[in-house]
Amino acid sequence: MRNRLALFDSGIGGFSVLKSICSRHSNFSAIYLADTARLPYGSRCKSEIREIALEISEWLNCQKIDAVIVACNTTNSLALDVVQKTLDVPVFDLIGSAIDLIRTSRIGVLATPSTVSSTTYTSYIKTINPLAFVIEEGCSGLVPLIEKRKLNSLQIKEIAANHLKNLLKEEVQEIVLGCSHFPLIKPIINELIPYNINLIDPATALSKRLDEFLGHSPSDLELIPSFPDIQFCVTSDPIRFTSATKQLLGINPKVELISLRSKSCVL
Ligand code: DGL
């Protein structure tokens, strides 16, 4: 029997995590939940994020799942314990995984304002290197534009450049993409930073952390991602989401509109 993973995010950000997992593993099925009704999460306060995380976890408790992937850094930074306490399956997170990829001691983190205010990235990085210099840059403008899928727009370039400037002037050697939406604009970010700065996508490490759980040893060659058996659920606007799956994943699934409060089972 294949394991069934549950991934959740506020919107399409978790696609970057799904892609990364599917580039390494193929022996799983999944349910992907996007809480599109409450997007963006990144400027919400801690209590709201924790309340939402509880609702999502309780809903996931009604699904047939074997593990949860928190594909949202904002939830990860402010409410990982809520998810862990509510669900009795293994929980894989992006921030905990990111530290597997840190190689230098001057690290910039580009994330949502709520993630930055939690300073969770700094705390995790300091556990592996107490002397590391970590600067976190909060960025609220990118997520709504990425959700509109204008991934190459001038506006995205300008906003990204503005925020990256604050990290570059601190001479960081690595930049962590601390919001799962940001790997979707990785080509733009790469153009805006010097070639010798390493961009870290925590989903790469998370995918590796799944090796043991998914019970096989993948080759280090990346698979061409295919998305065979994935159920997509949203809390609003399934039509817009279907067009996002077409554009970004190249698939045309049936997207279900669900109510998190109803806790009705989607099996
Ligand atoms: N993609 C999520 C994250 O990694 C949430 C972004 C948002 O909704 O603001 O933080």
Coordinates of C-alpha atoms and ligand atoms in Angstrom, one line a residue:
M1 CA 0.0 0.0 0.0
R2 CA 1.3 3.4 -0.9
N3 CA 1.5 6.1 1.8
R4 CA -0.9 9.0 1.5
L5 CA 0.6 12.3 2.3
A6 CA -1.4 15.5 3.2
L7 CA 0.1 18.8 2.1
F8 CA -1.4 22.1 3.0
D9 CA -0.7 25.8 2.4
S10 CA -2.7 29.0 2.0
G11 CA -2.7 28.6 -1.8
I12 CA -0.4 27.6 -4.6
G13 CA 2.8 28.0 -2.6
G14 CA 2.8 24.3 -1.6
F15 CA 3.1 23.4 -5.3
S16 CA 6.8 24.1 -5.0
V17 CA 6.9 21.6 -2.2
L18 CA 4.8 19.1 -4.1
K19 CA 7.0 19.5 -7.2
S20 CA 10.1 18.9 -5.1
I21 CA 8.7 15.7 -3.5
C22 CA 7.5 14.4 -6.8
S23 CA 11.0 15.0 -8.3
R24 CA 12.4 12.5 -5.8
H25 CA 9.5 10.2 -5.0
S26 CA 6.8 8.5 -6.9
N27 CA 5.5 5.9 -4.6
F28 CA 2.8 7.9 -2.7
S29 CA -0.6 9.4 -3.2
A30 CA -1.6 12.8 -1.7
I31 CA -4.2 15.2 -0.7
Y32 CA -3.4 18.9 -1.2
L33 CA -5.4 21.4 0.7
A34 CA -5.2 25.1 -0.1
D35 CA -7.0 27.4 2.3
T36 CA -7.6 29.9 -0.5
A37 CA -10.5 31.6 1.4
R38 CA -8.0 33.0 4.0
L39 CA -5.1 33.7 1.7
P40 CA -2.6 35.3 2.3
Y41 CA -1.6 34.0 5.7
G42 CA 1.6 36.1 5.8
S43 CA 0.3 39.2 7.6
R44 CA -2.0 37.4 10.0
C45 CA -1.3 37.4 13.7
K46 CA -0.1 34.4 15.7
S47 CA -3.4 33.6 17.3
E48 CA -5.2 33.6 13.9
I49 CA -2.5 31.3 12.4
R50 CA -2.8 28.9 15.3
E51 CA -6.6 28.9 15.1
I52 CA -6.4 28.1 11.4
A53 CA -3.8 25.4 11.9
L54 CA -6.1 23.8 14.5
E55 CA -9.0 23.8 12.0
I56 CA -6.9 22.4 9.2
S57 CA -5.4 19.7 11.5
E58 CA -8.9 18.7 12.8
W59 CA -10.1 18.4 9.2
L60 CA -7.1 16.4 8.2
N61 CA -7.8 14.1 11.1
C62 CA -10.9 13.0 9.2
Q63 CA -8.9 12.1 6.1
K64 CA -7.1 8.9 5.4
I65 CA -3.6 10.1 5.6
D66 CA -0.2 8.6 6.7
A67 CA 1.8 11.8 7.2
V68 CA 1.4 15.6 7.0
I69 CA 3.7 18.0 5.1
V70 CA 3.4 21.5 6.4
A71 CA 3.9 23.2 3.1
C72 CA 3.5 26.7 4.6
N73 CA 6.3 28.4 6.4
T74 CA 4.0 30.8 8.2
T75 CA 2.1 27.9 9.8
N76 CA 5.3 26.1 10.4
S77 CA 6.8 29.1 12.2
L78 CA 3.9 29.9 14.4
A79 CA 1.8 26.7 14.8
L80 CA 3.9 23.6 14.2
D81 CA 3.1 22.4 17.7
V82 CA -0.6 22.7 17.1
V83 CA -0.4 20.5 14.0
Q84 CA 1.8 18.0 15.9
K85 CA -0.5 17.8 18.9
T86 CA -3.7 17.5 16.9
L87 CA -2.6 14.8 14.4
D88 CA -1.2 11.4 15.3
V89 CA 0.8 10.8 12.1
P90 CA 4.3 12.0 11.4
V91 CA 4.6 15.7 10.6
F92 CA 7.3 16.9 8.2
D93 CA 8.1 20.6 8.2
L94 CA 10.1 23.1 6.0
I95 CA 11.9 25.1 8.6
G96 CA 13.3 22.1 10.5
S97 CA 14.4 20.6 7.1
A98 CA 16.0 23.8 5.9
I99 CA 18.8 23.6 8.4
D100 CA 20.0 20.4 6.6
L101 CA 21.1 22.7 3.8
I102 CA 22.8 25.5 5.6
R103 CA 26.5 25.6 4.8
T104 CA 27.7 29.1 5.7
S105 CA 27.5 31.4 8.7
R106 CA 25.9 34.5 7.0
I107 CA 22.4 33.6 6.1
G108 CA 19.5 35.7 4.8
V109 CA 15.9 34.5 5.0
L110 CA 13.2 35.9 2.8
A111 CA 9.8 35.1 4.3
T112 CA 6.4 36.5 5.1
P113 CA 6.2 39.2 7.8
S114 CA 4.5 36.7 10.2
T115 CA 7.3 34.1 9.7
V116 CA 9.9 36.8 10.3
S117 CA 8.2 38.1 13.4
S118 CA 8.4 34.6 14.9
T119 CA 12.2 34.5 14.4
T120 CA 11.8 30.7 14.1
Y121 CA 14.3 30.5 11.3
T122 CA 16.9 32.3 13.4
S123 CA 16.3 30.0 16.3
Y124 CA 16.6 26.9 14.2
I125 CA 19.8 28.1 12.4
K126 CA 21.4 29.1 15.8
T127 CA 20.8 25.5 17.1
I128 CA 23.2 24.2 14.5
N129 CA 25.5 27.2 14.5
P130 CA 25.2 29.6 17.5
L131 CA 27.6 32.1 16.0
A132 CA 25.8 32.3 12.6
F133 CA 24.7 35.8 11.5
V134 CA 21.0 35.5 10.4
I135 CA 19.0 38.3 8.9
E136 CA 15.3 37.8 8.2
E137 CA 13.5 40.0 5.6
G138 CA 9.7 40.2 5.7
C139 CA 8.0 40.5 2.4
S140 CA 4.2 40.8 2.1
G141 CA 3.8 42.0 -1.5
L142 CA 4.9 38.9 -3.4
V143 CA 2.4 36.3 -2.4
P144 CA -0.7 38.0 -3.8
L145 CA 1.1 38.6 -7.1
I146 CA 2.4 35.0 -7.2
E147 CA -1.2 33.9 -6.6
K148 CA -2.2 35.9 -9.7
R149 CA 0.5 33.8 -11.5
K150 CA 2.1 36.9 -13.1
L151 CA 5.4 35.1 -12.4
N152 CA 7.5 37.2 -14.7
S153 CA 6.0 40.6 -14.1
L154 CA 8.0 43.7 -13.6
Q155 CA 6.1 44.3 -10.4
I156 CA 7.3 41.0 -8.9
K157 CA 10.9 41.9 -10.0
E158 CA 10.8 45.3 -8.4
I159 CA 9.4 44.0 -5.1
A160 CA 11.8 41.1 -5.0
A161 CA 14.8 43.4 -5.8
N162 CA 13.8 45.8 -3.0
H163 CA 13.7 43.1 -0.4
L164 CA 16.8 41.2 -1.7
K165 CA 18.8 44.5 -1.5
N166 CA 18.4 44.5 2.3
L167 CA 19.8 41.0 2.5
L168 CA 22.6 41.6 0.0
K169 CA 23.9 44.7 1.8
E170 CA 24.6 42.5 4.8
E171 CA 26.8 40.3 2.6
V172 CA 24.9 37.1 3.2
Q173 CA 26.3 34.0 1.6
E174 CA 23.1 32.0 1.4
I175 CA 19.4 33.0 1.1
V176 CA 16.7 30.8 2.3
L177 CA 13.4 31.0 0.4
G178 CA 11.4 31.0 3.7
C179 CA 8.0 31.1 2.0
S180 CA 6.8 28.2 -0.1
H181 CA 5.5 30.7 -2.7
F182 CA 9.0 32.1 -3.5
P183 CA 10.5 29.0 -5.2
L184 CA 7.8 29.6 -7.9
I185 CA 9.8 32.8 -8.8
K186 CA 13.2 31.3 -8.3
P187 CA 14.4 32.3 -11.9
I188 CA 13.7 36.0 -11.1
I189 CA 15.4 35.8 -7.7
N190 CA 18.4 34.1 -9.3
E191 CA 18.7 36.9 -11.7
L192 CA 18.8 39.5 -8.9
I193 CA 21.5 38.0 -6.8
P194 CA 25.2 37.4 -7.4
Y195 CA 26.0 33.9 -8.8
N196 CA 28.0 32.9 -5.7
I197 CA 25.1 33.2 -3.3
N198 CA 23.4 29.9 -2.7
L199 CA 19.6 29.9 -2.8
I200 CA 18.1 27.4 -0.4
D201 CA 14.7 25.9 -1.0
P202 CA 13.8 24.0 2.2
A203 CA 11.5 21.7 0.2
T204 CA 14.6 20.0 -1.3
A205 CA 15.7 18.9 2.2
L206 CA 12.2 18.0 3.2
S207 CA 11.9 15.7 0.2
K208 CA 15.1 13.9 1.4
R209 CA 13.8 13.6 4.9
L210 CA 10.9 11.7 3.4
D211 CA 13.2 9.0 2.0
E212 CA 13.0 6.7 5.0
F213 CA 9.3 7.3 5.6
L214 CA 8.4 6.5 2.0
G215 CA 10.4 3.4 2.3
H216 CA 12.7 3.3 -0.6
S217 CA 16.1 4.7 -1.7
P218 CA 15.6 7.0 -4.6
S219 CA 18.5 7.7 -6.9
D220 CA 20.0 11.1 -6.7
L221 CA 18.9 11.8 -10.2
E222 CA 15.8 13.9 -10.2
L223 CA 12.7 12.3 -11.6
I224 CA 10.6 14.3 -14.1
P225 CA 7.8 15.2 -11.7
S226 CA 4.5 13.5 -12.5
F227 CA 1.4 14.0 -10.3
P228 CA -0.4 10.7 -10.5
D229 CA -2.9 10.4 -7.6
I230 CA -3.4 13.7 -5.9
Q231 CA -6.7 15.0 -4.6
F232 CA -6.9 18.8 -4.5
C233 CA -9.2 20.6 -2.1
V234 CA -9.7 24.4 -1.6
T235 CA -11.7 26.6 0.7
S236 CA -12.8 29.0 -2.1
D237 CA -12.7 29.5 -5.9
P238 CA -12.0 26.0 -7.3
I239 CA -12.1 27.2 -10.9
R240 CA -9.2 29.6 -10.3
F241 CA -7.3 26.9 -8.6
T242 CA -7.8 24.4 -11.4
S243 CA -6.3 26.9 -13.8
A244 CA -3.3 27.2 -11.5
T245 CA -2.8 23.4 -11.5
K246 CA -2.9 23.5 -15.3
Q247 CA -0.4 26.4 -15.5
L248 CA 2.0 25.3 -12.8
L249 CA 1.7 21.5 -12.6
G250 CA 0.5 20.7 -16.1
I251 CA -2.5 18.7 -14.8
N252 CA -6.2 19.2 -14.9
P253 CA -7.7 17.6 -11.8
K254 CA -11.1 17.9 -10.3
V255 CA -10.7 20.5 -7.5
E256 CA -13.1 20.1 -4.6
L257 CA -14.5 23.0 -2.6
I258 CA -14.6 22.0 1.0
S259 CA -15.5 23.6 4.3
L260 CA -12.9 23.1 7.0
R261 CA -15.6 23.6 9.7
S262 CA -17.8 20.8 8.4
K263 CA -15.0 18.3 8.9
S264 CA -16.8 16.1 6.4
C265 CA -14.6 13.3 5.2
V266 CA -13.1 13.3 1.8
L267 CA -11.9 9.8 1.1
Ligands
DGL1 N1 3.2 29.9 1.4 C1 3.0 30.3 2.7 C2 4.4 30.4 3.4 O1 5.2 29.6 3.1 C3 2.0 31.3 3.0 C4 2.1 32.6 2.3 C5 0.9 33.5 2.6 O2 -0.2 33.0 2.5 O3 1.1 34.7 2.9 O4 4.6 31.2 4.3

